[in-house]
XYZ file of C-alpha atoms in Angstrom:
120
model
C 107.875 100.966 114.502
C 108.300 104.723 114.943
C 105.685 107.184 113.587
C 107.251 109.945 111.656
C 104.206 112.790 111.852
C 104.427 114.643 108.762
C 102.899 118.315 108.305
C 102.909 121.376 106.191
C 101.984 120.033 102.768
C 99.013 122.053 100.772
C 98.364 123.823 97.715
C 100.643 126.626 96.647
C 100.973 128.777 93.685
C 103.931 128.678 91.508
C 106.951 130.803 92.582
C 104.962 130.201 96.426
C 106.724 128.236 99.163
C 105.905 125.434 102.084
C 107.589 124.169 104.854
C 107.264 120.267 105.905
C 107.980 119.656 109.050
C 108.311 115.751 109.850
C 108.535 114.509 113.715
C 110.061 110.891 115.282
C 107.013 110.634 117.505
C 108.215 108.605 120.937
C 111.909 107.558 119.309
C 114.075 107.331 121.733
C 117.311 107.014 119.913
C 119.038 109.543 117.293
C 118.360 109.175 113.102
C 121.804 109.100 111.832
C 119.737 110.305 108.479
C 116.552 111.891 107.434
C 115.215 113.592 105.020
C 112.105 113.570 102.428
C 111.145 111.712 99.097
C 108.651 112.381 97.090
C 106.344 110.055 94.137
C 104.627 111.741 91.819
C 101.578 110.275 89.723
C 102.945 107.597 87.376
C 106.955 108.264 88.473
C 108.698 106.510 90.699
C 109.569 108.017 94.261
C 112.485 109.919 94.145
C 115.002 111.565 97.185
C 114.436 114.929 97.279
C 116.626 115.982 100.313
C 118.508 114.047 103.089
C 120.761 115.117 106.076
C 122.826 113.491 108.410
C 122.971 113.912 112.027
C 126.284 115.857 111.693
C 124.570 118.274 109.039
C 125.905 117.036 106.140
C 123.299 117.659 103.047
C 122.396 116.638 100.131
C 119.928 117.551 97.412
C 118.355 116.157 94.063
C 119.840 118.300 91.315
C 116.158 119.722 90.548
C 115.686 121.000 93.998
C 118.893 122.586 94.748
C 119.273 126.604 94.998
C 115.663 126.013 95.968
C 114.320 123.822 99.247
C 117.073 123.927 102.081
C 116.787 120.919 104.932
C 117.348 121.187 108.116
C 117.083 119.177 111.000
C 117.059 119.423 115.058
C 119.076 116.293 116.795
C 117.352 117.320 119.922
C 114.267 116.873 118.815
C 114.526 114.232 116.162
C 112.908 116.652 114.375
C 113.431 117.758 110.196
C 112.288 120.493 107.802
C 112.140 121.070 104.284
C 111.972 124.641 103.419
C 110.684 124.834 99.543
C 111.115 127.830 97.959
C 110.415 129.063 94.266
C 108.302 126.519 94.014
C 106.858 124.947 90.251
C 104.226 122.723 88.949
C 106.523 119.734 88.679
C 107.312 119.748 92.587
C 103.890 118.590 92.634
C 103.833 115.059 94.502
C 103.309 113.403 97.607
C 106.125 113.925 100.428
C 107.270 111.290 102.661
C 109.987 111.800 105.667
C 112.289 109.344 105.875
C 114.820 107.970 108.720
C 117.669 105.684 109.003
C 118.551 105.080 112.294
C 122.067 103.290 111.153
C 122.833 104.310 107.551
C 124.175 107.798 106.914
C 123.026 108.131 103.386
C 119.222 106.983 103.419
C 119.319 105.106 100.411
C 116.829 102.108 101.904
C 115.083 104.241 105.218
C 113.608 101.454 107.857
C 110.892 104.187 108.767
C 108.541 106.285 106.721
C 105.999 108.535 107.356
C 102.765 108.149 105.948
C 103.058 111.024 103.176
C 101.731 114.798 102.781
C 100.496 116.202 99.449
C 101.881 119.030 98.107
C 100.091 121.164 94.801
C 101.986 123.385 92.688
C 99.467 125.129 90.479
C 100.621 127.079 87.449
């Protein structure tokens, strides 16, 4: 198993940002994807942001123009900037990593989640 370390959640004010930062502690071989979900209370978890080892990005439709993911091969490293933050980003965020898969529909490794607050 490899521990994704998660950081950077908190509580924010609306129109506020965060960055998560999530890190492949001890991997020793490349994610061909990672990225973040989130779950908020009562919904089911949803993929917020994912990018491919090439770059390649994608974004849910109600974070886009807003959070921008990034990522550092070397380092096995990935962000989330969140910007213009609102109450309904509200959840807990998990980092995510496929090792094979480019698209990170079913992740083999999660990290253990960060809460972020969006008060209005």
């Amino acid at each position: 198993q490899v521990p994704l370390v998660e950081s950077g959640g908190g509580l924010v004010q609306a129109g506020g940002s965060l960055r998560l930062s999530c890190a492949a502690s001890g991997a020793i071989f490349r994610f061909n994807a990672m990225g973040w979900y989130r779950q908020a209370p009562g919904k089911q978890r949803e993929l917020v942001a994912a990018v491919t080892s090439g770059g390649s990005a994608i974004y849910a439709d109600s974070v886009k123009g807003r959070f921008t993911i990034s990522r550092d091969n070397g380092r096995n490293t990935v962000l989330l900037q969140m910007n213009s933050l609102k109450p309904e980003d509200t959840a807990v965020y998990y980092c995510a990593a496929d090792p094979r898969n480019y698209d990170l529909e079913r992740p083999p490794y999660w990290g253990q989640g960060t809460q972020v607050t969006v008060s209005s």
